[in-house]
């Protein structure tokens, strides 16, 4: 099966760029499933019904989340009611919605698992123990993991931990695409971070001036605003052999104009 994954869509700018450009990526890669991380898609971070609907209308099949999933007041209800929306399965303080989504393609089933890392992230249950438990429950499905984590070391460790058991493990959250898409020794497609979809000249999608100010003057922090300007789209494309459930091809995706 062919899978297209798109990194964190940031703000209305990112959502509009996704809406404008996803169709041509779908024509080029012909994916069976499109997985989009939407944790920053609402204005000022988080996800709301408006942004979620736009991402689905753009052509996403599954929308994943992260530490910002429950930032908006309406998020709990949105996660309860939205069939194609998931959030990290191992969050501690949030119970609305689900962290795993199963799609039945007839000949095979796709299982998407969203997990949060434990280093410098929202408090969560141990992602490795959680992954171990989940992976054992349905070893028959083609498993894809969006590992929403800050530390490259934790993401690499998760890749090797699931090597040969998940078809694809990729990172989200840091918004900077890494140059390491590859197939691990036991057949799992892996990429440390697939990057973001949003304004190119920004600090991870936010306005440069306020981010620089807040780093310079941590005692006089100002409100961070969404960046404006030309956008880019980052993600990955992977091909999975349905029988062996191993990855046979993985490539970074970057639309930068
Ligand atoms: Fe993000
Ligand atoms: Fe995040």
GROMACS .gro file of C-alpha atoms and ligand atoms in nm:
model
  259
    1UNK     CA    1   0.000   0.000   0.000
    2UNK     CA    2   0.102   0.357  -0.061
    3UNK     CA    3   0.096   0.608   0.226
    4UNK     CA    4   0.143   0.983   0.223
    5UNK     CA    5   0.212   1.152   0.558
    6UNK     CA    6   0.206   1.529   0.601
    7UNK     CA    7   0.377   1.707   0.891
    8UNK     CA    8   0.217   1.945   1.139
    9UNK     CA    9  -0.012   2.187   0.955
   10UNK     CA   10   0.038   2.525   1.121
   11UNK     CA   11  -0.235   2.792   1.129
   12UNK     CA   12  -0.484   2.895   0.864
   13UNK     CA   13  -0.192   2.968   0.627
   14UNK     CA   14  -0.081   2.606   0.648
   15UNK     CA   15  -0.434   2.473   0.612
   16UNK     CA   16  -0.491   2.680   0.298
   17UNK     CA   17  -0.159   2.568   0.147
   18UNK     CA   18  -0.249   2.205   0.219
   19UNK     CA   19  -0.589   2.257   0.056
   20UNK     CA   20  -0.426   2.410  -0.253
   21UNK     CA   21  -0.146   2.155  -0.296
   22UNK     CA   22  -0.251   1.816  -0.161
   23UNK     CA   23  -0.444   1.721  -0.475
   24UNK     CA   24  -0.131   1.739  -0.693
   25UNK     CA   25   0.065   1.528  -0.441
   26UNK     CA   26  -0.215   1.273  -0.448
   27UNK     CA   27  -0.195   1.265  -0.827
   28UNK     CA   28   0.182   1.216  -0.814
   29UNK     CA   29   0.204   0.957  -0.533
   30UNK     CA   30  -0.139   0.789  -0.569
   31UNK     CA   31  -0.164   0.713  -0.194
   32UNK     CA   32  -0.414   0.465  -0.052
   33UNK     CA   33  -0.412   0.666   0.270
   34UNK     CA   34  -0.317   1.025   0.357
   35UNK     CA   35  -0.227   1.095   0.721
   36UNK     CA   36  -0.200   1.461   0.826
   37UNK     CA   37  -0.087   1.593   1.162
   38UNK     CA   38  -0.329   1.872   1.258
   39UNK     CA   39  -0.233   1.964   1.615
   40UNK     CA   40  -0.145   2.325   1.519
   41UNK     CA   41  -0.402   2.381   1.246
   42UNK     CA   42  -0.634   2.619   1.435
   43UNK     CA   43  -0.543   2.983   1.487
   44UNK     CA   44  -0.297   3.008   1.776
   45UNK     CA   45  -0.238   2.629   1.790
   46UNK     CA   46  -0.462   2.334   1.867
   47UNK     CA   47  -0.732   2.203   1.637
   48UNK     CA   48  -1.094   2.309   1.600
   49UNK     CA   49  -1.381   2.186   1.388
   50UNK     CA   50  -1.318   2.443   1.114
   51UNK     CA   51  -0.954   2.343   1.066
   52UNK     CA   52  -1.031   1.970   1.098
   53UNK     CA   53  -1.304   1.994   0.833
   54UNK     CA   54  -1.072   2.183   0.597
   55UNK     CA   55  -0.798   1.919   0.636
   56UNK     CA   56  -1.045   1.638   0.564
   57UNK     CA   57  -1.189   1.831   0.267
   58UNK     CA   58  -0.833   1.884   0.138
   59UNK     CA   59  -0.804   1.505   0.104
   60UNK     CA   60  -0.677   1.368   0.436
   61UNK     CA   61  -0.803   1.027   0.550
   62UNK     CA   62  -0.671   1.046   0.906
   63UNK     CA   63  -0.577   1.346   1.118
   64UNK     CA   64  -0.329   1.291   1.402
   65UNK     CA   65  -0.247   1.515   1.697
   66UNK     CA   66   0.005   1.594   1.965
   67UNK     CA   67   0.066   1.804   2.274
   68UNK     CA   68  -0.165   2.078   2.138
   69UNK     CA   69  -0.458   1.845   2.058
   70UNK     CA   70  -0.669   1.966   2.350
   71UNK     CA   71  -0.572   2.332   2.350
   72UNK     CA   72  -0.908   2.461   2.223
   73UNK     CA   73  -1.212   2.455   2.453
   74UNK     CA   74  -1.411   2.256   2.199
   75UNK     CA   75  -1.139   1.995   2.146
   76UNK     CA   76  -1.277   1.723   2.375
   77UNK     CA   77  -1.611   1.724   2.194
   78UNK     CA   78  -1.438   1.739   1.855
   79UNK     CA   79  -1.227   1.433   1.943
   80UNK     CA   80  -1.534   1.244   2.063
   81UNK     CA   81  -1.735   1.317   1.750
   82UNK     CA   82  -1.476   1.306   1.470
   83UNK     CA   83  -1.425   0.960   1.322
   84UNK     CA   84  -1.098   1.042   1.144
   85UNK     CA   85  -0.928   1.232   1.426
   86UNK     CA   86  -0.690   1.079   1.676
   87UNK     CA   87  -0.462   1.215   1.948
   88UNK     CA   88  -0.165   1.063   2.134
   89UNK     CA   89  -0.284   0.739   2.293
   90UNK     CA   90  -0.065   0.775   2.601
   91UNK     CA   91  -0.174   1.120   2.724
   92UNK     CA   92  -0.246   1.122   3.098
   93UNK     CA   93  -0.476   1.418   3.155
   94UNK     CA   94  -0.708   1.378   2.855
   95UNK     CA   95  -0.944   1.091   2.791
   96UNK     CA   96  -1.166   1.219   2.508
   97UNK     CA   97  -1.130   1.056   2.169
   98UNK     CA   98  -0.889   0.779   2.080
   99UNK     CA   99  -0.523   0.725   1.999
  100UNK     CA  100  -0.557   0.444   1.745
  101UNK     CA  101  -0.752   0.430   1.420
  102UNK     CA  102  -0.816   0.120   1.215
  103UNK     CA  103  -0.908   0.142   0.846
  104UNK     CA  104  -1.025  -0.169   0.661
  105UNK     CA  105  -0.913  -0.188   0.297
  106UNK     CA  106  -1.055  -0.538   0.241
  107UNK     CA  107  -0.732  -0.721   0.154
  108UNK     CA  108  -0.555  -0.559   0.444
  109UNK     CA  109  -0.612  -0.328   0.740
  110UNK     CA  110  -0.424  -0.013   0.826
  111UNK     CA  111  -0.376   0.078   1.190
  112UNK     CA  112  -0.253   0.429   1.272
  113UNK     CA  113  -0.118   0.482   1.622
  114UNK     CA  114  -0.046   0.829   1.760
  115UNK     CA  115   0.194   0.845   2.057
  116UNK     CA  116   0.355   1.126   2.254
  117UNK     CA  117   0.721   1.125   2.350
  118UNK     CA  118   0.817   1.163   2.715
  119UNK     CA  119   1.113   1.404   2.697
  120UNK     CA  120   1.021   1.778   2.719
  121UNK     CA  121   0.658   1.696   2.636
  122UNK     CA  122   0.316   1.699   2.802
  123UNK     CA  123   0.300   1.443   3.082
  124UNK     CA  124   0.223   1.102   2.939
  125UNK     CA  125   0.245   0.730   3.006
  126UNK     CA  126   0.568   0.564   2.897
  127UNK     CA  127   0.541   0.557   2.514
  128UNK     CA  128   0.756   0.246   2.479
  129UNK     CA  129   0.543   0.043   2.718
  130UNK     CA  130   0.231   0.178   2.552
  131UNK     CA  131   0.363   0.094   2.204
  132UNK     CA  132   0.454  -0.255   2.321
  133UNK     CA  133   0.101  -0.314   2.448
  134UNK     CA  134  -0.066  -0.176   2.136
  135UNK     CA  135   0.156  -0.358   1.891
  136UNK     CA  136   0.081  -0.691   2.057
  137UNK     CA  137  -0.297  -0.645   2.034
  138UNK     CA  138  -0.326  -0.664   1.654
  139UNK     CA  139  -0.010  -0.784   1.485
  140UNK     CA  140  -0.205  -0.858   1.166
  141UNK     CA  141  -0.266  -0.496   1.066
  142UNK     CA  142  -0.023  -0.274   0.877
  143UNK     CA  143   0.086  -0.044   1.158
  144UNK     CA  144   0.193   0.317   1.115
  145UNK     CA  145   0.310   0.523   1.413
  146UNK     CA  146   0.308   0.905   1.431
  147UNK     CA  147   0.547   0.956   1.723
  148UNK     CA  148   0.496   1.312   1.839
  149UNK     CA  149   0.817   1.385   2.027
  150UNK     CA  150   1.080   1.650   2.089
  151UNK     CA  151   1.400   1.448   2.122
  152UNK     CA  152   1.563   1.294   1.816
  153UNK     CA  153   1.712   1.027   2.044
  154UNK     CA  154   1.370   0.919   2.171
  155UNK     CA  155   1.235   0.906   1.815
  156UNK     CA  156   1.527   0.696   1.689
  157UNK     CA  157   1.493   0.464   1.987
  158UNK     CA  158   1.122   0.417   1.907
  159UNK     CA  159   1.207   0.341   1.545
  160UNK     CA  160   1.444   0.061   1.645
  161UNK     CA  161   1.209  -0.059   1.919
  162UNK     CA  162   0.933  -0.114   1.663
  163UNK     CA  163   1.161  -0.223   1.377
  164UNK     CA  164   1.007  -0.529   1.211
  165UNK     CA  165   0.680  -0.486   1.405
  166UNK     CA  166   0.548  -0.158   1.260
  167UNK     CA  167   0.554  -0.084   0.887
  168UNK     CA  168   0.631   0.284   0.936
  169UNK     CA  169   0.745   0.500   1.229
  170UNK     CA  170   0.789   0.872   1.182
  171UNK     CA  171   0.827   1.174   1.403
  172UNK     CA  172   0.623   1.494   1.423
  173UNK     CA  173   0.625   1.797   1.657
  174UNK     CA  174   0.963   1.966   1.593
  175UNK     CA  175   0.842   2.107   1.257
  176UNK     CA  176   1.186   2.071   1.093
  177UNK     CA  177   1.219   1.794   0.835
  178UNK     CA  178   1.513   1.562   0.896
  179UNK     CA  179   1.727   1.415   0.620
  180UNK     CA  180   1.715   1.054   0.733
  181UNK     CA  181   1.423   0.874   0.564
  182UNK     CA  182   1.532   0.511   0.540
  183UNK     CA  183   1.435   0.150   0.594
  184UNK     CA  184   1.561   0.008   0.924
  185UNK     CA  185   1.734  -0.336   0.933
  186UNK     CA  186   1.415  -0.537   1.001
  187UNK     CA  187   1.201  -0.355   0.745
  188UNK     CA  188   1.037  -0.059   0.917
  189UNK     CA  189   1.027   0.269   0.725
  190UNK     CA  190   1.162   0.545   0.947
  191UNK     CA  191   1.209   0.923   0.949
  192UNK     CA  192   1.295   1.125   1.261
  193UNK     CA  193   1.072   1.422   1.176
  194UNK     CA  194   0.865   1.478   0.865
  195UNK     CA  195   0.856   1.859   0.913
  196UNK     CA  196   0.572   2.109   0.900
  197UNK     CA  197   0.324   2.261   0.658
  198UNK     CA  198   0.311   2.635   0.705
  199UNK     CA  199   0.491   2.962   0.650
  200UNK     CA  200   0.851   2.907   0.538
  201UNK     CA  201   1.005   3.224   0.685
  202UNK     CA  202   0.897   3.163   1.042
  203UNK     CA  203   1.008   3.001   1.365
  204UNK     CA  204   0.833   2.665   1.338
  205UNK     CA  205   0.533   2.839   1.182
  206UNK     CA  206   0.514   3.136   1.419
  207UNK     CA  207   0.605   3.503   1.360
  208UNK     CA  208   0.982   3.549   1.377
  209UNK     CA  209   0.981   3.881   1.570
  210UNK     CA  210   0.785   3.755   1.871
  211UNK     CA  211   0.984   3.431   1.891
  212UNK     CA  212   1.317   3.617   1.884
  213UNK     CA  213   1.186   3.867   2.140
  214UNK     CA  214   1.077   3.590   2.378
  215UNK     CA  215   1.413   3.416   2.356
  216UNK     CA  216   1.598   3.747   2.409
  217UNK     CA  217   1.376   3.872   2.690
  218UNK     CA  218   1.232   3.568   2.868
  219UNK     CA  219   1.104   3.791   3.152
  220UNK     CA  220   0.900   4.013   2.915
  221UNK     CA  221   0.734   3.753   2.700
  222UNK     CA  222   0.490   3.871   2.434
  223UNK     CA  223   0.203   3.683   2.274
  224UNK     CA  224   0.321   3.459   1.990
  225UNK     CA  225   0.132   3.518   1.664
  226UNK     CA  226   0.099   3.300   1.355
  227UNK     CA  227   0.346   3.386   1.077
  228UNK     CA  228   0.228   3.524   0.741
  229UNK     CA  229   0.384   3.470   0.401
  230UNK     CA  230   0.480   3.200   0.149
  231UNK     CA  231   0.428   2.843   0.265
  232UNK     CA  232   0.593   2.505   0.230
  233UNK     CA  233   0.459   2.154   0.279
  234UNK     CA  234   0.666   1.874   0.435
  235UNK     CA  235   0.599   1.505   0.474
  236UNK     CA  236   0.696   1.161   0.355
  237UNK     CA  237   0.582   0.900   0.108
  238UNK     CA  238   0.615   0.530   0.188
  239UNK     CA  239   0.528   0.209   0.011
  240UNK     CA  240   0.442  -0.095   0.222
  241UNK     CA  241   0.432  -0.456   0.104
  242UNK     CA  242   0.090  -0.576   0.221
  243UNK     CA  243   0.199  -0.938   0.272
  244UNK     CA  244   0.519  -0.893   0.466
  245UNK     CA  245   0.404  -0.556   0.613
  246UNK     CA  246   0.753  -0.423   0.553
  247UNK     CA  247   0.842  -0.092   0.397
  248UNK     CA  248   0.985  -0.118   0.044
  249UNK     CA  249   1.029   0.253  -0.031
  250UNK     CA  250   1.040   0.572   0.176
  251UNK     CA  251   1.108   0.925   0.054
  252UNK     CA  252   1.081   1.274   0.199
  253UNK     CA  253   0.819   1.502   0.046
  254UNK     CA  254   0.885   1.877   0.021
  255UNK     CA  255   0.676   2.132  -0.167
  256UNK     CA  256   0.857   2.463  -0.133
  257UNK     CA  257   0.705   2.697  -0.390
  258LIG    FE1  258   0.331   2.075   1.598
  259LIG    FE1  259   0.355   1.930   1.907
   0.00000   0.00000   0.00000
